[in-house]
Short mmCIF file of N, CA and C in Angstrom, two decimals:
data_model
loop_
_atom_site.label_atom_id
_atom_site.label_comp_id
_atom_site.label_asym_id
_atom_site.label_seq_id
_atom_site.Cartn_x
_atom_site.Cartn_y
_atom_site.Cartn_z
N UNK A 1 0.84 -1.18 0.00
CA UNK A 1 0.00 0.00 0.00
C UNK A 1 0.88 1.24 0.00
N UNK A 2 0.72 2.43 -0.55
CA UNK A 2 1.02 2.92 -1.19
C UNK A 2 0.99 4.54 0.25
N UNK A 3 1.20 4.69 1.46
CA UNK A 3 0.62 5.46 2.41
C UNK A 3 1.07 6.93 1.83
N UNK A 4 1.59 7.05 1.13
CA UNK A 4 1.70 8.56 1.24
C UNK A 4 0.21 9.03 0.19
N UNK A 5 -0.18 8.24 -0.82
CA UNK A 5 -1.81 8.42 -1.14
C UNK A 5 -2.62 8.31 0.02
N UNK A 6 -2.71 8.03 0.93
CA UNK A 6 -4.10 7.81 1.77
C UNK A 6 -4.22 8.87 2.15
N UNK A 7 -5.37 9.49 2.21
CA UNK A 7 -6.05 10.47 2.53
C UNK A 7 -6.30 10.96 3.75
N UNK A 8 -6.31 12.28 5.02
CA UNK A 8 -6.51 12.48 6.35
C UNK A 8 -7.89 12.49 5.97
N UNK A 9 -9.02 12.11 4.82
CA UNK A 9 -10.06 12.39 5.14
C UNK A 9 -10.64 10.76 5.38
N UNK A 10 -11.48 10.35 6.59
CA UNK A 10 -11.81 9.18 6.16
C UNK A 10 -13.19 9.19 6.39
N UNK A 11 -13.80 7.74 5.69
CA UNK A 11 -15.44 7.72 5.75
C UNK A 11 -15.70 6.63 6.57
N UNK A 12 -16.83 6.53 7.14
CA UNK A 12 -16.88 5.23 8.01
C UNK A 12 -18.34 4.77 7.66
N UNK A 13 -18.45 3.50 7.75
CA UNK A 13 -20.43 3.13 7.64
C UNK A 13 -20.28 2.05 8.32
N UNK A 14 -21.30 1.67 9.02
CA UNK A 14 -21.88 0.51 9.68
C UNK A 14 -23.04 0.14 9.38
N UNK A 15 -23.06 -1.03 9.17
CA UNK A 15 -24.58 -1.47 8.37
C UNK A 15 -24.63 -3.08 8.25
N UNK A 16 -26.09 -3.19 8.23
CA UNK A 16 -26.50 -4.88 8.59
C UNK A 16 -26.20 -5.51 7.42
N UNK A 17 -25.81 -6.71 6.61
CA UNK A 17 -25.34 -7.19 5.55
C UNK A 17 -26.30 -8.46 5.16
N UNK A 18 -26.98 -8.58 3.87
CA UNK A 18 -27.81 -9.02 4.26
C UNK A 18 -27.44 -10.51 3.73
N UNK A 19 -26.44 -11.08 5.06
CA UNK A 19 -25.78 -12.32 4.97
C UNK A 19 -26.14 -12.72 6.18
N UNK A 20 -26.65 -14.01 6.10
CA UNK A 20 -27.38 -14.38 7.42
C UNK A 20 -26.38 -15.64 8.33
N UNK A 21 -26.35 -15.57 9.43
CA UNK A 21 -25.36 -16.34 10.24
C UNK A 21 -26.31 -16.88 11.69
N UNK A 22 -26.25 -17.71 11.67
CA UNK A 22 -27.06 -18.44 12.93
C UNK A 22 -28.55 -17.58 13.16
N UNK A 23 -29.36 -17.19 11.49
CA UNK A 23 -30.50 -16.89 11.28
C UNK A 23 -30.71 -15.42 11.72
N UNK A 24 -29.33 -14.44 11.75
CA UNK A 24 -29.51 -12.92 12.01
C UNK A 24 -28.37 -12.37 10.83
N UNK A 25 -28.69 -11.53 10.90
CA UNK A 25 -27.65 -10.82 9.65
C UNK A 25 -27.00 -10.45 10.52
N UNK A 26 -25.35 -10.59 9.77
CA UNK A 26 -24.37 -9.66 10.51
C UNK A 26 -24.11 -8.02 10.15
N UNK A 27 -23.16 -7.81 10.62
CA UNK A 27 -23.09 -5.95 10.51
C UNK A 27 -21.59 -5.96 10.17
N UNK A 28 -21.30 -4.85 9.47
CA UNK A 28 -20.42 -4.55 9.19
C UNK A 28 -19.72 -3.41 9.48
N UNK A 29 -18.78 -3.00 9.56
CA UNK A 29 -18.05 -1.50 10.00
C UNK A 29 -17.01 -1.15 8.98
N UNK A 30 -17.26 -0.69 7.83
CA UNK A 30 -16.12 0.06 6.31
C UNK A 30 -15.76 0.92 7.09
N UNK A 31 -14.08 1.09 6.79
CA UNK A 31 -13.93 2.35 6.93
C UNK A 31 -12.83 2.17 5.81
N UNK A 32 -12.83 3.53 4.76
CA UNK A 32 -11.75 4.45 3.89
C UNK A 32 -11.72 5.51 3.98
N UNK A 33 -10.84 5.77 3.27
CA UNK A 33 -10.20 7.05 2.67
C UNK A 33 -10.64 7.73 2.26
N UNK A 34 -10.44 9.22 1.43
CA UNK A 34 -11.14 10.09 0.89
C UNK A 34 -10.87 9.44 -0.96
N UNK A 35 -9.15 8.98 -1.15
CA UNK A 35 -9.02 8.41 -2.21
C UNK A 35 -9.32 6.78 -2.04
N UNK A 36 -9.80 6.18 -1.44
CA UNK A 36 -10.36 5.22 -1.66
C UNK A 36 -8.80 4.11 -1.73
N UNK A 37 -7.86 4.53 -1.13
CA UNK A 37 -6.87 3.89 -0.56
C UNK A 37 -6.73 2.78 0.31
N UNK A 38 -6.88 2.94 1.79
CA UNK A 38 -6.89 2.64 2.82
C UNK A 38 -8.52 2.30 2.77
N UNK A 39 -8.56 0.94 2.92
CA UNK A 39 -10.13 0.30 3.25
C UNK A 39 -9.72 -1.08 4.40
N UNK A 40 -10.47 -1.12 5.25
CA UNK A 40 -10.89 -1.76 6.56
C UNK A 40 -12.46 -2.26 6.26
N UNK A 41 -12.68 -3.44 6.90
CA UNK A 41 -13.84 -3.96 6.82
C UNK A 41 -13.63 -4.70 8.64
N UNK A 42 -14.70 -4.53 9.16
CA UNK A 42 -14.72 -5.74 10.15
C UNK A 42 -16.35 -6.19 9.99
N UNK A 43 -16.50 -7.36 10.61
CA UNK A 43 -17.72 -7.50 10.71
C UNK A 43 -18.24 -8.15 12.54
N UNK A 44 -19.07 -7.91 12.77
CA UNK A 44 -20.42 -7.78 13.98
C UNK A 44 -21.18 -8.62 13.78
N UNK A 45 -21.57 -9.31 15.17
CA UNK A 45 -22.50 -10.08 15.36
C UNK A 45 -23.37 -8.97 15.67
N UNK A 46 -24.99 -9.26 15.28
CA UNK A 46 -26.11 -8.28 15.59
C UNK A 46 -26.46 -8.17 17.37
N UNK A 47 -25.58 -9.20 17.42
CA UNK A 47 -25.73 -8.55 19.49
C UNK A 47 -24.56 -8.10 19.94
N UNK A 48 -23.40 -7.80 19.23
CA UNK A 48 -22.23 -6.77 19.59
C UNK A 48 -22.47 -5.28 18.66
N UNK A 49 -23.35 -5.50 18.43
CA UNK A 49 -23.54 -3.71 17.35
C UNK A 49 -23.70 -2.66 18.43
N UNK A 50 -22.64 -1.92 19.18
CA UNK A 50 -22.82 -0.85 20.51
C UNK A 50 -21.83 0.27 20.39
N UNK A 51 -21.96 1.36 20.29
CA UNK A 51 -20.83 2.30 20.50
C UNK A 51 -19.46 1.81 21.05
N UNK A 52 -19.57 0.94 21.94
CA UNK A 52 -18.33 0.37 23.05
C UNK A 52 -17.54 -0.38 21.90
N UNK A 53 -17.92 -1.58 21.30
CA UNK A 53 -17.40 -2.22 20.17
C UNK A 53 -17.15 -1.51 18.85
N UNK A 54 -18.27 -0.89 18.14
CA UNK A 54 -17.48 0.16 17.48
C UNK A 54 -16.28 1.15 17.47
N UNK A 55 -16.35 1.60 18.92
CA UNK A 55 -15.00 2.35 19.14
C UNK A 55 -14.10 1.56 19.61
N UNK A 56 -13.86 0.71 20.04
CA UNK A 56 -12.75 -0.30 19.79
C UNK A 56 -12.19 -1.07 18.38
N UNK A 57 -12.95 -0.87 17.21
CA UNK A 57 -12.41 -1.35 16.81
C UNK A 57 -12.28 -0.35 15.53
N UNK A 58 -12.48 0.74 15.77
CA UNK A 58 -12.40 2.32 14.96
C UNK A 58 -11.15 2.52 15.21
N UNK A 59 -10.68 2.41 16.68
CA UNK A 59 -9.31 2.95 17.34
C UNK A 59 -8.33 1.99 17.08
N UNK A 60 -8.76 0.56 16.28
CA UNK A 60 -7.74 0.05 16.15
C UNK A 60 -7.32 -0.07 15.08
N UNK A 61 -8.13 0.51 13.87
CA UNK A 61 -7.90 0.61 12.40
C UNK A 61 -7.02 2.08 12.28
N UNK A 62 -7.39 2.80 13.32
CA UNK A 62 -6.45 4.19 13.34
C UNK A 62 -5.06 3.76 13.68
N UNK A 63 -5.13 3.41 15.29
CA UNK A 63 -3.85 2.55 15.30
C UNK A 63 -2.82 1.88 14.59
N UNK A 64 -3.29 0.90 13.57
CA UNK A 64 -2.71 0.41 12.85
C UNK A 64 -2.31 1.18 11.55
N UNK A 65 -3.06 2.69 11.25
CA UNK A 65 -2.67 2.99 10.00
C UNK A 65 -1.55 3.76 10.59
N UNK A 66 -0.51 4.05 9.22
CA UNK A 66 0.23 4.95 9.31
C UNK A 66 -0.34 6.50 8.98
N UNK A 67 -1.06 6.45 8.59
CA UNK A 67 -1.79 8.29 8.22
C UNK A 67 -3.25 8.03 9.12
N UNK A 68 -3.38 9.20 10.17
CA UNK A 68 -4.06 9.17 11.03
C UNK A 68 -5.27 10.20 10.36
N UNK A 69 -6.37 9.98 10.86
CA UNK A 69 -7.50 10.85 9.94
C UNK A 69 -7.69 12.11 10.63
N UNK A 70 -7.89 13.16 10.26
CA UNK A 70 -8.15 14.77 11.06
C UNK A 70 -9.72 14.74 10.48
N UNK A 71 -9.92 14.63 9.54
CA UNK A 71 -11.76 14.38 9.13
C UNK A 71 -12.66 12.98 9.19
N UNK A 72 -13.28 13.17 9.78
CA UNK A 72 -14.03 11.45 9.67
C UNK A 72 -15.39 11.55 9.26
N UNK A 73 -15.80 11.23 8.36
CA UNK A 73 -17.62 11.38 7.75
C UNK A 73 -18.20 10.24 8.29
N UNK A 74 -19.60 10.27 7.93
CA UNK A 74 -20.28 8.95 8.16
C UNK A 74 -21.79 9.55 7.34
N UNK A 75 -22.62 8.87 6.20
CA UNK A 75 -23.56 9.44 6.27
C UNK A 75 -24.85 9.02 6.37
N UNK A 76 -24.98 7.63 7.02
CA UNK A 76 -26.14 6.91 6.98
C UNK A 76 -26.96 7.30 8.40
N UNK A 77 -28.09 8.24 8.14
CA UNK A 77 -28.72 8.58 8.74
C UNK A 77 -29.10 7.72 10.34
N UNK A 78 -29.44 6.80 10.08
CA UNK A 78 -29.47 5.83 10.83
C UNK A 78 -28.89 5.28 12.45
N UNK A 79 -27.31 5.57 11.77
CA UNK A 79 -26.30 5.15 12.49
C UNK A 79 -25.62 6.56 13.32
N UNK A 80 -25.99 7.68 13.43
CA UNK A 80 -25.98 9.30 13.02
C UNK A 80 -25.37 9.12 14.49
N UNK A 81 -26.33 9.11 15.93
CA UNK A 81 -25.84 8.76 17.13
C UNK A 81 -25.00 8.01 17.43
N UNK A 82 -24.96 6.66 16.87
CA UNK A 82 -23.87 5.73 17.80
C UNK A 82 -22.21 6.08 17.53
N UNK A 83 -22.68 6.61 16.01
CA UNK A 83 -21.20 7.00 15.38
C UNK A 83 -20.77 8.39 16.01
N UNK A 84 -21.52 9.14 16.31
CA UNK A 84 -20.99 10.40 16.79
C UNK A 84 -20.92 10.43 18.32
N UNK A 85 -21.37 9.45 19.15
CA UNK A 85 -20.84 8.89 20.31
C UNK A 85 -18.99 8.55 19.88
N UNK A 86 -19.30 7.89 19.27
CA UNK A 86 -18.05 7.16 19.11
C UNK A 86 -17.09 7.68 18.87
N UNK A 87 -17.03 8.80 17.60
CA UNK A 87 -16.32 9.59 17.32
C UNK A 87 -15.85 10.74 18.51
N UNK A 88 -16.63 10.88 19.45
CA UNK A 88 -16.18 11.77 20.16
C UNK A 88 -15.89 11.35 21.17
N UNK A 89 -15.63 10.37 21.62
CA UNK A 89 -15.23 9.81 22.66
C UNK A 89 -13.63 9.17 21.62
N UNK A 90 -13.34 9.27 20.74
CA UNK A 90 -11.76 9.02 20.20
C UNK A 90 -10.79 10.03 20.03
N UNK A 91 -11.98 11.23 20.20
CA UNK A 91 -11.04 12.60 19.87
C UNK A 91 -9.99 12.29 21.29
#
């Protein structure tokens, strides 16, 4: 990977996948780049989907990158609270 392309802007989404595992869909957590560089996927069981687990594992995709993000988007209405819990509890 190529780090001096990756972008300080990154995007994040969390969302149910509609892949079914012991008869519940799991969830997912994307996070990239602004250039679409740096992509992370984890995936969630539908009874770990909580701000607490999200930000653990937000802080560990930061962690591990070498270019740390100063912007972070998110725009699925939906998810609007847990992510902006989250996000502000990493600042």
């Amino acid at each position: 990977m190529d780090w001096n392309s990756v972008s300080t802007e990154w995007e994040v989404d969390c969302f149910s996948r509609p892949v079914l595992k012991d008869g519940k869909k799991m969830w997912e957590l994307c996070v990239t780049d602004a250039n679409a560089v740096y992509r992370r996927v984890a995936q969630m069981k539908p009874t770990r989907v909580n701000s607490v687990v999200v930000q653990k594992i937000l802080t560990i995709f930061i962690e591990e990158s070498k270019v740390k993000p100063r912007v972070v988007r998110f725009y699925r209405k939906v998810m609007k609270n847990m992510l902006t819990v989250v996000l502000t509890s990493i600042k």
